CSV table of C-alpha atoms and ligand atoms in Angstrom, one decimal:
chain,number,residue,atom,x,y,z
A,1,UNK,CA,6.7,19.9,36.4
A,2,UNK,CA,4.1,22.1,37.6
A,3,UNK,CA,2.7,21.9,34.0
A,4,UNK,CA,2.8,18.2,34.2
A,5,UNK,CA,0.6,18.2,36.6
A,6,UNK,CA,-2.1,20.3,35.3
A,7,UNK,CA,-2.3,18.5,32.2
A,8,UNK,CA,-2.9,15.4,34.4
A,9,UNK,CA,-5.5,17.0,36.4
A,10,UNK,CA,-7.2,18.0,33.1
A,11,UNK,CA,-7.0,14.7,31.9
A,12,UNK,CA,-8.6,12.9,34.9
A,13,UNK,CA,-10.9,15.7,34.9
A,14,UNK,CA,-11.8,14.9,31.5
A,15,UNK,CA,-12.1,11.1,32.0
A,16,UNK,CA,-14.3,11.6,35.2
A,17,UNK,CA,-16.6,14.2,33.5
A,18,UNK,CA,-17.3,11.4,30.5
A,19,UNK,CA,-18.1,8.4,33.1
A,20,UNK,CA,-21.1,6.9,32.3
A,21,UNK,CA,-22.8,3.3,32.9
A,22,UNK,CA,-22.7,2.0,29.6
A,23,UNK,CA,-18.9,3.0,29.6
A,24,UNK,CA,-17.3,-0.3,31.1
A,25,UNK,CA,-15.2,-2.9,30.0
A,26,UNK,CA,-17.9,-5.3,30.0
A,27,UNK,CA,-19.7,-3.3,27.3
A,28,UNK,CA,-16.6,-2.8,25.6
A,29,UNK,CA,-15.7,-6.7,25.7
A,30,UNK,CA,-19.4,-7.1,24.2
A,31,UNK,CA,-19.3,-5.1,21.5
A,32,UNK,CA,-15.5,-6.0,20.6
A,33,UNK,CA,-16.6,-9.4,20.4
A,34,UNK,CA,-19.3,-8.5,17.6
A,35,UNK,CA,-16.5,-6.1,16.0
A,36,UNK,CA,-14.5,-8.6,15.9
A,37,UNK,CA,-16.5,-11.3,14.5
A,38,UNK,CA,-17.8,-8.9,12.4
A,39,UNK,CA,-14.2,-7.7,10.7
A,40,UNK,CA,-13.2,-11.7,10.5
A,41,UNK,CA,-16.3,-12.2,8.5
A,42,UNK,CA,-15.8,-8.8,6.3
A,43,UNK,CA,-11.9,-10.5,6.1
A,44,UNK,CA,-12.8,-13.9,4.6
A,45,UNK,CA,-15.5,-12.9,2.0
A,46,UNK,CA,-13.6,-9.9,1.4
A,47,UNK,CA,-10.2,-12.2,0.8
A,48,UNK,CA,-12.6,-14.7,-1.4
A,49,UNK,CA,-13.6,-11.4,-4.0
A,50,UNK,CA,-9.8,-10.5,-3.9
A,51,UNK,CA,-8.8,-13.5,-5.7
A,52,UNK,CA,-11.8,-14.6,-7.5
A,53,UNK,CA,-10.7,-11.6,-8.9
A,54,UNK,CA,-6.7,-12.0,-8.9
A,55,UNK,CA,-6.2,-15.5,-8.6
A,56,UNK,CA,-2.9,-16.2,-7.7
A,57,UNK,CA,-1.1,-19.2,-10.0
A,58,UNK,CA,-3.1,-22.6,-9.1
A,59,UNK,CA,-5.9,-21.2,-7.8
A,60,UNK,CA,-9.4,-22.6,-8.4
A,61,UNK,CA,-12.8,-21.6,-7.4
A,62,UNK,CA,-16.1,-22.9,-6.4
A,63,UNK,CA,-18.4,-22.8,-9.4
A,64,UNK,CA,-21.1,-24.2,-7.2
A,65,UNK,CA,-23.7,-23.2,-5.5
A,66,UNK,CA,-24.6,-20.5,-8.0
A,67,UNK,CA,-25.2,-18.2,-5.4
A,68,UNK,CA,-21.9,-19.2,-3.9
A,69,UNK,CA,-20.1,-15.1,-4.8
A,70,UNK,CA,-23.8,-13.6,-4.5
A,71,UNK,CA,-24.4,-14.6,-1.0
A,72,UNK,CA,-20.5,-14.4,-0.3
A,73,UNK,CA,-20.3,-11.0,-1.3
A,74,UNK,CA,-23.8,-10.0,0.3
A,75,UNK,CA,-22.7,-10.6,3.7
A,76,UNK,CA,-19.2,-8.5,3.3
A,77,UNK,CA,-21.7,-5.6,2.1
A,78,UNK,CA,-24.5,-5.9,4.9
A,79,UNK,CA,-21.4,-6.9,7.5
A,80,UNK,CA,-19.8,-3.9,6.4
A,81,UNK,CA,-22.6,-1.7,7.0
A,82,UNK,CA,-23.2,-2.7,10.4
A,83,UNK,CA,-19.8,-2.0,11.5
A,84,UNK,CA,-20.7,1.4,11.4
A,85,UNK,CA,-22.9,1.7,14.5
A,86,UNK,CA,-20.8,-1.0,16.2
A,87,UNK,CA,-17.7,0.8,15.8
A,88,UNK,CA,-19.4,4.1,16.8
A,89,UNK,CA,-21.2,2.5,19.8
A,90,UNK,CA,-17.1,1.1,20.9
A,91,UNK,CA,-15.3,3.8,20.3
A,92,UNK,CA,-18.1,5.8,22.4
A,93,UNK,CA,-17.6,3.2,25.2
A,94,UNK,CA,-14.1,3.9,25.6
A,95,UNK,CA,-13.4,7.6,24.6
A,96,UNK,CA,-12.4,8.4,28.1
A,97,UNK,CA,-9.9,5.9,27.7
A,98,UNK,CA,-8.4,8.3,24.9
A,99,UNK,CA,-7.7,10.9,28.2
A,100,UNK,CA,-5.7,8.4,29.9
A,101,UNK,CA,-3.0,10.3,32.3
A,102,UNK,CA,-0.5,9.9,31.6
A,103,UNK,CA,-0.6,9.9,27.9
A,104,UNK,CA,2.1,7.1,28.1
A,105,UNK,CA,3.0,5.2,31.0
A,106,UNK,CA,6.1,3.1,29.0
A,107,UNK,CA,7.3,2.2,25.7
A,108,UNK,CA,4.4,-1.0,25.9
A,109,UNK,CA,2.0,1.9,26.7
A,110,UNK,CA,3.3,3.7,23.5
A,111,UNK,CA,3.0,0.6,21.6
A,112,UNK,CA,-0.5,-0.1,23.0
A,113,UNK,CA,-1.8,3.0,22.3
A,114,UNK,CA,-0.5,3.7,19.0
A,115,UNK,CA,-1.7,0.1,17.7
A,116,UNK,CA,-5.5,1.5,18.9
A,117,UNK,CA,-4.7,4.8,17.3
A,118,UNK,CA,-4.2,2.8,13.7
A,119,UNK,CA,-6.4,-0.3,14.2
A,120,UNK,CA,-9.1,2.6,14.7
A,121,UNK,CA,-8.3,5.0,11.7
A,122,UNK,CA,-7.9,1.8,9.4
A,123,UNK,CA,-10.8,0.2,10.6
A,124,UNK,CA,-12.7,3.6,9.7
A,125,UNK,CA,-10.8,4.5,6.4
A,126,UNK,CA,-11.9,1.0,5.3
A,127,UNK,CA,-15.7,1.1,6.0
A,128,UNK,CA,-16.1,4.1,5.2
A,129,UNK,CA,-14.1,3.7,1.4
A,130,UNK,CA,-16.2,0.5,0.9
A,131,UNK,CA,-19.4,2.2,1.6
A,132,UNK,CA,-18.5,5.0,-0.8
A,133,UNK,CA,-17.4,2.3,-3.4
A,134,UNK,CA,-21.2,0.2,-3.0
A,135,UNK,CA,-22.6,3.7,-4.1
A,136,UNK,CA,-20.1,3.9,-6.7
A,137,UNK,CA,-18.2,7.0,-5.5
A,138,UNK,CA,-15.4,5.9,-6.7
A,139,UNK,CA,-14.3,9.6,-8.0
A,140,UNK,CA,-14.0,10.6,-4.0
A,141,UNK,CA,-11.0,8.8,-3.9
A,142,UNK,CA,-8.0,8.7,-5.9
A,143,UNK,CA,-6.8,5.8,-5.6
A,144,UNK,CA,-7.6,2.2,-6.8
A,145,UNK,CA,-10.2,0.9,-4.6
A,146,UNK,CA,-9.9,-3.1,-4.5
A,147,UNK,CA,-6.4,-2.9,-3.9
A,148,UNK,CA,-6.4,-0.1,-0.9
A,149,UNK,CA,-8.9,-1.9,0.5
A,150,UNK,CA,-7.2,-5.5,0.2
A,151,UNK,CA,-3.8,-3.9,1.8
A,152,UNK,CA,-5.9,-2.3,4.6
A,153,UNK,CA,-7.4,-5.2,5.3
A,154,UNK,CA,-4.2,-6.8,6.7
A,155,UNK,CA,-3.4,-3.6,8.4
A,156,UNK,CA,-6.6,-4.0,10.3
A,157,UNK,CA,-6.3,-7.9,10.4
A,158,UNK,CA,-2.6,-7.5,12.4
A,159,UNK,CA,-3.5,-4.5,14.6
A,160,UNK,CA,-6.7,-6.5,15.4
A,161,UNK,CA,-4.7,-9.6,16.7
A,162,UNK,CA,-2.1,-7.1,18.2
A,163,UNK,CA,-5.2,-5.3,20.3
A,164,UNK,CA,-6.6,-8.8,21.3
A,165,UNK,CA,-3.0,-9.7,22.6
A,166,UNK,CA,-2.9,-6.2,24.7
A,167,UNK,CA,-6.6,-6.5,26.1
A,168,UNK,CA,-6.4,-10.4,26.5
A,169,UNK,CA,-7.2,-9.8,30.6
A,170,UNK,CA,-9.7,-7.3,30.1
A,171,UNK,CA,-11.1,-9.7,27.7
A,172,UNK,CA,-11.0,-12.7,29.7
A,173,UNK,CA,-12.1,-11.0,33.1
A,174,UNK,CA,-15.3,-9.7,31.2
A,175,UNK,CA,-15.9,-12.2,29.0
A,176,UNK,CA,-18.9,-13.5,30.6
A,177,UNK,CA,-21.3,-11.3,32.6
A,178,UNK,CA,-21.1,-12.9,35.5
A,179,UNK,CA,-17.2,-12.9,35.9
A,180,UNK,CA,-17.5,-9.1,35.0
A,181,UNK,CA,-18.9,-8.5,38.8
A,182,UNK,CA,-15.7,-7.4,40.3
A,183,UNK,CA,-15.4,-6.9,44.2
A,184,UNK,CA,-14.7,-4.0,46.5
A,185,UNK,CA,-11.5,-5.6,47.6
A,186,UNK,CA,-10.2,-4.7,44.0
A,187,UNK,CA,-9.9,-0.8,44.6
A,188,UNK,CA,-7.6,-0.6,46.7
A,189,UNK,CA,-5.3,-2.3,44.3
A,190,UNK,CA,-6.4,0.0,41.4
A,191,UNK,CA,-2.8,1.9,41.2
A,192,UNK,CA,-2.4,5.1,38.6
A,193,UNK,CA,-6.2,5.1,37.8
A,194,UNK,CA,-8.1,4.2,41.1
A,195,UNK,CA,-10.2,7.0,40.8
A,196,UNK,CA,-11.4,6.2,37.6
A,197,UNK,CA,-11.6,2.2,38.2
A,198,UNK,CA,-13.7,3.6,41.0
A,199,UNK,CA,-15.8,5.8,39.2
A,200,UNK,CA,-16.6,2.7,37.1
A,201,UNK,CA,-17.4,0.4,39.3
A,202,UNK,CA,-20.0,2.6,41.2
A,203,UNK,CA,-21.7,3.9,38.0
A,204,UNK,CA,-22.6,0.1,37.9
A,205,UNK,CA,-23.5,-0.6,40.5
A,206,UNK,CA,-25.7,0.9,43.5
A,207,UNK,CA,-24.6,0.5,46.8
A,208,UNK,CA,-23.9,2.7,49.1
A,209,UNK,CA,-20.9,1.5,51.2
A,210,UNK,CA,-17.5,2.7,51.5
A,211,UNK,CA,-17.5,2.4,47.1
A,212,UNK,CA,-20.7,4.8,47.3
A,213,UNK,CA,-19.0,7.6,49.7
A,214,UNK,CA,-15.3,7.6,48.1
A,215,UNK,CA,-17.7,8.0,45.0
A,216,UNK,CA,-19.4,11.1,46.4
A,217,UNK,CA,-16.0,12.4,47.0
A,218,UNK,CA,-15.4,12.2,43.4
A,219,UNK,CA,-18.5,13.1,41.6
A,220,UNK,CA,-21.8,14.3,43.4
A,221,UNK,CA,-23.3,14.3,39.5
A,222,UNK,CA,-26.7,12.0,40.0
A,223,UNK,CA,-25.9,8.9,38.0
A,224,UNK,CA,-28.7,7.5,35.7
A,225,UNK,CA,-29.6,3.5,37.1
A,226,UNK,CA,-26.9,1.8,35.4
A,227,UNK,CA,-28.5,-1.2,34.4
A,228,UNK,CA,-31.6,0.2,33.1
A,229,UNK,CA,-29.3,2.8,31.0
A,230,UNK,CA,-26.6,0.2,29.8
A,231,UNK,CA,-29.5,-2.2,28.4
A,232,UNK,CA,-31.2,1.0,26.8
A,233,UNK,CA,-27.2,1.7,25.6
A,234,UNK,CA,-27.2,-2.3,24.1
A,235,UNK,CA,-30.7,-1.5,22.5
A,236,UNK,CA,-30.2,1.6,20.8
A,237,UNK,CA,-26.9,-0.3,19.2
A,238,UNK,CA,-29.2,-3.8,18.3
A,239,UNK,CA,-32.0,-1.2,17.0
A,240,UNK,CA,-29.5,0.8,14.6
A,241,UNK,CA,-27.5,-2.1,13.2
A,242,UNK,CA,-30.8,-4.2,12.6
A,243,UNK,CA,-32.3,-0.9,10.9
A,244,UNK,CA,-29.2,-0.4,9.0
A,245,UNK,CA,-29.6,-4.0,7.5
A,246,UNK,CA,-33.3,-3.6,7.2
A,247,UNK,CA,-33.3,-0.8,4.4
A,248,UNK,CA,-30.2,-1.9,2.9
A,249,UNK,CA,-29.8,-5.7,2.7
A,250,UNK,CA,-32.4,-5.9,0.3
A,251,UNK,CA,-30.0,-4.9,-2.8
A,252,UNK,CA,-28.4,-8.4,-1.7
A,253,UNK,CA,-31.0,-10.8,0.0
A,254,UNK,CA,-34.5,-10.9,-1.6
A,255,UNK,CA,-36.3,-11.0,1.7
A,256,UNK,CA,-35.7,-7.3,2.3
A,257,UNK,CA,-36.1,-6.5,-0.5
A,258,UNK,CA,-39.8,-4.7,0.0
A,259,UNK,CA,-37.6,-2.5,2.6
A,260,UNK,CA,-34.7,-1.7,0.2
A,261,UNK,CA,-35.1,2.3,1.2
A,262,UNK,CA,-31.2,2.6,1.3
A,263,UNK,CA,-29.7,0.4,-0.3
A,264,UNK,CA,-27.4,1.3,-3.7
A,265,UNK,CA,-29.6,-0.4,-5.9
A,266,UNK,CA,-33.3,-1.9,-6.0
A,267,UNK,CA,-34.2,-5.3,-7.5
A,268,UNK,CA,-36.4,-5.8,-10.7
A,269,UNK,CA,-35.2,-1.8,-12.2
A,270,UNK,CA,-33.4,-1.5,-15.4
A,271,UNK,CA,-34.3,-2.6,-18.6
A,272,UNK,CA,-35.6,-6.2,-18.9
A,273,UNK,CA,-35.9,-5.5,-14.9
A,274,UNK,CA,-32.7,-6.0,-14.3
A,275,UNK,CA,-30.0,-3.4,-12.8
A,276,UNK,CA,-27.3,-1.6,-14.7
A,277,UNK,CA,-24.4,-0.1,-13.4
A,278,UNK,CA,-23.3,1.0,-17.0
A,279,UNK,CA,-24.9,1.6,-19.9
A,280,UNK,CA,-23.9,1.1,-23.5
A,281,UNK,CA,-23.5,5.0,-23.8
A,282,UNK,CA,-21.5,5.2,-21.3
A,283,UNK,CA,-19.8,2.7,-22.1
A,284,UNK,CA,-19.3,4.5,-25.5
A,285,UNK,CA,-20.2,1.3,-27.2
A,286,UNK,CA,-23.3,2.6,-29.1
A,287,UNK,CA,-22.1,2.5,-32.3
A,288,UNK,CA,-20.0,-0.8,-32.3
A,289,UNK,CA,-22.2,-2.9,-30.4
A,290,UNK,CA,-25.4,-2.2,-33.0
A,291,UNK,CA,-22.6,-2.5,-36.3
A,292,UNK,CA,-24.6,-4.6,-38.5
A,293,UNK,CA,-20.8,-6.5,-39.5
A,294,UNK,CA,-20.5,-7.6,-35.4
A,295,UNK,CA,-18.9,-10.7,-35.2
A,296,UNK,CA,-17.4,-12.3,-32.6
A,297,UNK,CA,-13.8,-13.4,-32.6
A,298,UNK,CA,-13.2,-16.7,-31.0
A,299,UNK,CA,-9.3,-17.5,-31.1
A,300,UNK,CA,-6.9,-20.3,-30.1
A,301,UNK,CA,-3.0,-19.7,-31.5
A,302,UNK,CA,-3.6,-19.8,-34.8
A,303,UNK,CA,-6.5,-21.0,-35.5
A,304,UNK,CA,-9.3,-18.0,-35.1
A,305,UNK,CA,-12.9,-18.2,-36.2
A,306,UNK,CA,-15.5,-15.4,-36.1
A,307,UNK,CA,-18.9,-16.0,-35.6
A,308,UNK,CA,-22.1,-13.7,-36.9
A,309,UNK,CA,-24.6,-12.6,-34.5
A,310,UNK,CA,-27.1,-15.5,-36.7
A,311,UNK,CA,-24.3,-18.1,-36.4
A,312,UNK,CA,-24.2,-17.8,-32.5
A,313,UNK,CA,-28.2,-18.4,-32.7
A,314,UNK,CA,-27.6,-21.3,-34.8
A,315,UNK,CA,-25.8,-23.4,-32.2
A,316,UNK,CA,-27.5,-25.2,-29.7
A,317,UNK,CA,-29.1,-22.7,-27.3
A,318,UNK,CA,-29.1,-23.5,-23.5
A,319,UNK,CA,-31.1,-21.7,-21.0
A,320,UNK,CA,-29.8,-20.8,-17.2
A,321,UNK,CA,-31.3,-19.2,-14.5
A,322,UNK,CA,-28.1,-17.3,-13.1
A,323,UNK,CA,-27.7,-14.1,-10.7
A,324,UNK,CA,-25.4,-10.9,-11.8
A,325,UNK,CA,-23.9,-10.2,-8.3
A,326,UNK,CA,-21.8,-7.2,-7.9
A,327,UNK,CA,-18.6,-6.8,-6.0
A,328,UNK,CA,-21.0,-3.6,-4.9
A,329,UNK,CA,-23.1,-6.0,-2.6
A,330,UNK,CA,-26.6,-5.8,-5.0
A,331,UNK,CA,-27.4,-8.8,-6.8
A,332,UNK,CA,-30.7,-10.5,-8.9
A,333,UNK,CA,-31.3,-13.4,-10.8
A,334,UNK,CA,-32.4,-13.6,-14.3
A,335,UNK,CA,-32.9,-16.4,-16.8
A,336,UNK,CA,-30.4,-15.9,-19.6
A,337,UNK,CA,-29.4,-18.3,-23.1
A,338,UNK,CA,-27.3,-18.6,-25.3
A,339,UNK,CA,-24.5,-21.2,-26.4
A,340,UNK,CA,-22.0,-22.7,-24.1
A,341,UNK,CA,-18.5,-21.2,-23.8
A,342,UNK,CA,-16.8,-24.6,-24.3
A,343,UNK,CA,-18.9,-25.7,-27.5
A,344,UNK,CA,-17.6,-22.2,-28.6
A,345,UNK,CA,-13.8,-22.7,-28.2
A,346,UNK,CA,-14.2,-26.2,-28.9
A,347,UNK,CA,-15.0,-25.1,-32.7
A,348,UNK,CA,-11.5,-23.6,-32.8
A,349,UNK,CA,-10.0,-26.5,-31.4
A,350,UNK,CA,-9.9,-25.5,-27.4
A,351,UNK,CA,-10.4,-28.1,-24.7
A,352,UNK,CA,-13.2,-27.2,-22.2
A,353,UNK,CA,-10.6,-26.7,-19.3
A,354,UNK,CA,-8.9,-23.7,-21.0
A,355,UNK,CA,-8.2,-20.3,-19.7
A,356,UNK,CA,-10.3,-17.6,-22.0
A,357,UNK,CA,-9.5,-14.4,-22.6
A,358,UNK,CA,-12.6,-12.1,-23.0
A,359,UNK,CA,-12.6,-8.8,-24.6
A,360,UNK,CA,-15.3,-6.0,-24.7
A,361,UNK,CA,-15.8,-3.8,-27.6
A,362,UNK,CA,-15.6,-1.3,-24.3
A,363,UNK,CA,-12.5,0.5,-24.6
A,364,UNK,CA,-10.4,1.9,-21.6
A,365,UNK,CA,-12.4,0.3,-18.6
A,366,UNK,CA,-10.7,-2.2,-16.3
A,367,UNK,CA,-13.9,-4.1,-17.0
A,368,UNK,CA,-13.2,-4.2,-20.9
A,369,UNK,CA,-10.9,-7.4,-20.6
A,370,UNK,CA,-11.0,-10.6,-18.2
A,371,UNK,CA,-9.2,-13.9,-17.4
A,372,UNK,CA,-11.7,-17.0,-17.4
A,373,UNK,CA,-10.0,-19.6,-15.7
A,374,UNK,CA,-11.1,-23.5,-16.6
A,375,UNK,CA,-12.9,-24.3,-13.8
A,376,UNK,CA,-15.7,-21.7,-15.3
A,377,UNK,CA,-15.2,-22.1,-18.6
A,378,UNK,CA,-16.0,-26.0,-19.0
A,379,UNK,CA,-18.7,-25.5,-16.8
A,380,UNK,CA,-22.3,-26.5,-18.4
A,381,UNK,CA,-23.8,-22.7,-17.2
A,382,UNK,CA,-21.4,-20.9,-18.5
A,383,UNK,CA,-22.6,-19.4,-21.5
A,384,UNK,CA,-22.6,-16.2,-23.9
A,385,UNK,CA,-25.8,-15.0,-23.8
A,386,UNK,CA,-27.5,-13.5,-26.2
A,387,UNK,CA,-31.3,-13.6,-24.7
A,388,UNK,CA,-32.4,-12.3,-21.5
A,389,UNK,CA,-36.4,-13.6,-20.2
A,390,UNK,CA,-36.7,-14.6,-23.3
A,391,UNK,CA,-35.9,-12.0,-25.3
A,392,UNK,CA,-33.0,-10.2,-27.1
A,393,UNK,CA,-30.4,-8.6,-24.6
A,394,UNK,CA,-31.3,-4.7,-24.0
A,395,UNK,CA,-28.2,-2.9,-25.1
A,396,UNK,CA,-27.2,-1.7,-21.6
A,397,UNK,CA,-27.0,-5.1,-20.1
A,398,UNK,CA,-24.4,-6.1,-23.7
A,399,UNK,CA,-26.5,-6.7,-26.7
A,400,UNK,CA,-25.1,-8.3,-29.3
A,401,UNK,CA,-23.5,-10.5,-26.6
A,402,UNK,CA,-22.1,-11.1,-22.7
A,403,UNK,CA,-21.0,-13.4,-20.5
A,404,UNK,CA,-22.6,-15.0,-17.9
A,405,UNK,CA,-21.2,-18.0,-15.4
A,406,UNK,CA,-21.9,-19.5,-12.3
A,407,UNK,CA,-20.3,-17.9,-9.1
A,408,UNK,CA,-18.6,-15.7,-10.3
A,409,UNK,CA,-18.2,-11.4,-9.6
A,410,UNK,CA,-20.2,-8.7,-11.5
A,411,UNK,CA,-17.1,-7.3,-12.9
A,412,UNK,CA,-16.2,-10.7,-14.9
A,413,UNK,CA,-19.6,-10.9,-16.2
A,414,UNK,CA,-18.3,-9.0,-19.2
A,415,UNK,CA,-20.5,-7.2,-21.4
A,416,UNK,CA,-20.2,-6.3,-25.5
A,417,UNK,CA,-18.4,-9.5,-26.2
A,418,UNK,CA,-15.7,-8.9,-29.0
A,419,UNK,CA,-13.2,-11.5,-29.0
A,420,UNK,CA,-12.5,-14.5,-27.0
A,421,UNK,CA,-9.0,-16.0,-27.0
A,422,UNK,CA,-7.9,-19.4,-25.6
A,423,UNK,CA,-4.9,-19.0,-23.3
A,424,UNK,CA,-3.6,-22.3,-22.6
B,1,LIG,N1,-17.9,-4.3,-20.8
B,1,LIG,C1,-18.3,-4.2,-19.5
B,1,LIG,N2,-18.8,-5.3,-18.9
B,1,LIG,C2,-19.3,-5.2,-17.7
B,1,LIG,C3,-19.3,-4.0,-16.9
B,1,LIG,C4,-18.7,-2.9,-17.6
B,1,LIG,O1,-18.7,-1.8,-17.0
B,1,LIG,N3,-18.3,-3.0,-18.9
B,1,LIG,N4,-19.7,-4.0,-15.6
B,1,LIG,C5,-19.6,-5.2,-14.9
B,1,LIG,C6,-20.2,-5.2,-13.6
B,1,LIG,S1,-19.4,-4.3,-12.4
B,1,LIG,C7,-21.3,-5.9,-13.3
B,1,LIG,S2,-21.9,-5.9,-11.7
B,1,LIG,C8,-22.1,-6.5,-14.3
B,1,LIG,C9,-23.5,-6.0,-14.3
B,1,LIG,O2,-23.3,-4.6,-14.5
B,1,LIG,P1,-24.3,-3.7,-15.2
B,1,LIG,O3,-25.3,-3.3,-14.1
B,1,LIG,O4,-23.5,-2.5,-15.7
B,1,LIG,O5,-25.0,-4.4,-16.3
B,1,LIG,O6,-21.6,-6.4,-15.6
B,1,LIG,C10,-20.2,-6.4,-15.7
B,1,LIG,N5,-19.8,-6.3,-17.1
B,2,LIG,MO1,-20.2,-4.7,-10.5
């Protein structure tokens, strides 16, 4: 018992000690709100990559605007990245809410507190794997990325709606700032922590009547002015999250690009100034992608025919101005030609609204083999392209031949064509 109440002390000790005026539930409202709009934003591009990726049976995608993935998958990136210093700047508005005493008031308590506990180590676990996986870190973590991150989502998602349930009068009492203006008359009703509703309410606020002396009582410590330090507190946060998408948010958007200082890649680098991720050596595909007896296989059931690098050139050559955007967040445009995919299977018979199968002469990657479903492959841009600004493609970015469509992922914008098979 007498234990009890030591650890109690300690803990309202604690939670006093860490007062400040930018700790409130009005700031913790505010920035929830942007968290929160923030992680729905992250959810729904992040849900469109997922199946873009994996569609699920009768699915069909967008193929329009071009940008349509590249802008998409921008935003998760740059939203991503500036749920770091809003999740920081949260967490450090309500750590003395983590020495709450007692620990746990009731089994809703419990439940309350352990939802936080996992909505906060998911939420962290999950920017902090994506950022990893934009620099292409992928060897820190052992397990597959896309689908960790996918499942986590939903974790996050549901413990999200669960904290909103839990915090819906907190939320709704300091939704605006003008309800957040709470009375004296409402400490005397402030039951298990009065001292600490207290504490609040006069680290915001400056006067000096009976609040201002049962505040002496608790803390003599000179307060900073609290407006003046919870607006500097709303600026430092505004200041790092629009630095954060300064130096990085050029990989994805153009306009920043001239402060791309941070970002995992910069625009106009690579061969042919374009980005690569992987390159032919890596790939291992030196040898097979410069055989002089390359063909490429173009099957549909039993009818297959193979076409010479000199055959491809010999069809009618189309030009597109398309971007390669990564699931990684960095993206460019690049004019590209080459023959259309559907006057390709068409020559074995296909209709335009197949499903292709395309396969690398890279072997072992997950990126050696896709799924082209119909919507991309009767589309006009859709091409294999052989010529990149006008000139041959540089081995790393495929040479003798890649894909390249409209709206579409990085990762499905295969590379070292080999074979092409119509599905269905
Ligand atoms: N065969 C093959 N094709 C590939 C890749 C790859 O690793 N192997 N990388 C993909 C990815 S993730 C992207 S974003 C684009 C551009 O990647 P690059 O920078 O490696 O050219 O090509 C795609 N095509
Ligand atoms: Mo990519």
């Amino acid at each position: 018992m007498l234990l009890k109440w030591q650890v109690q002390r300690l803990l309202h000790q604690t939670r006093h000690s860490l007062a400040a005026p930018s700790r409130n539930p009005r700031t913790a409202v505010v920035l929830g709100r942007l968290l929160g709009i923030a992680f729905l934003v992250c959810f729904a591009t992040g849900l469109y990559s997922h199946f873009i990726q994996d569609p699920l049976p009768g699915m069909a995608f967008l193929t329009r605007p071009v940008w349509l993935y590249q802008v998409s998958q921008g935003i998760h990136i740059t939203a991503g990245i500036v749920c770091f210093p809003l999740i920081f700047a949260k967490l450090y508005s309500i750590f003395p809410e983590l020495f709450q005493s007692p620990p746990v008031r009731s089994f809703p308590h419990f439940l309350e507190r352990a939802s936080i506990a996992l909505f906060v180590a998911s939420s962290l676990v999950q920017i902090t794997i994506g950022l990893l996986n934009t620099y292409q870190w992928y060897a820190l973590f052992p397990f597959a990325f896309r689908q960790t991150h996918y499942a986590l989502s939903f974790v996050i998602i549901g413990s999200l709606a669960i904290h909103i349930a839990v915090k819906l009068p907190i939320i709704a009492r300091y939704w605006r700032k003008r309800d957040a203006a709470i009375d004296d008359s409402e400490i005397a009703e402030g039951e298990h922590n009065a001292p600490d509703e207290l504490q609040r309410l006069t680290g915001r606020r400056q006067d000096s009547g009976a609040t201002g002396k049962i505040f002496a009582w608790i803390d003599r410590s000179p307060q900073p002015r609290p407006e003046t330090s919870r607006r500097g507190f709303f600026a430092a946060v505004a200041v790092a999250s629009a630095a954060l998408v300064t130096l990085t948010a050029g990989q994805s958007f153009r306009v920043f690009d001239a402060t791309n200082l941070f970002g995992a890649r910069k625009n106009d680098t690579g061969p042919q100034g374009l980005p690569v991720n992987r390159t032919a050596k890596r790939a291992k595909v030196l040898e097979s992608a410069t055989a002089p007896d390359w063909r490429l296989t173009v099957s549909n059931g039993a009818s297959t025919t193979s076409f010479s690098y000199d055959e491809l050139r010999a069809m009618p050559q189309y030009e597109v101005v398309l971007p390669i955007a990564c699931v990684e967040g960095w993206s460019q445009y690049a004019t590209w030609q080459g023959p259309r995919l559907k006057e390709l299977i068409a020559r074995v018979g296909a209709e335009a609204s197949s499903t292709v199968r395309i396969t690398s002469l890279e072997q072992g990657s997950i990126y050696a083999q896709t799924t082209m479903q119909p919507e991309f492959v009767r589309d006009d841009l859709t091409l294999v392209a052989l010529d990149l600004e006008g000139e041959p493609l540089d081995i790393d970015h495929g040479y003798p031949a890649r894909m390249i469509a409209p709206a579409r992922p990085g990762v499905l914008q295969t590379k070292w064509l080999s074979t092409l098979e119509v599905m269905s």
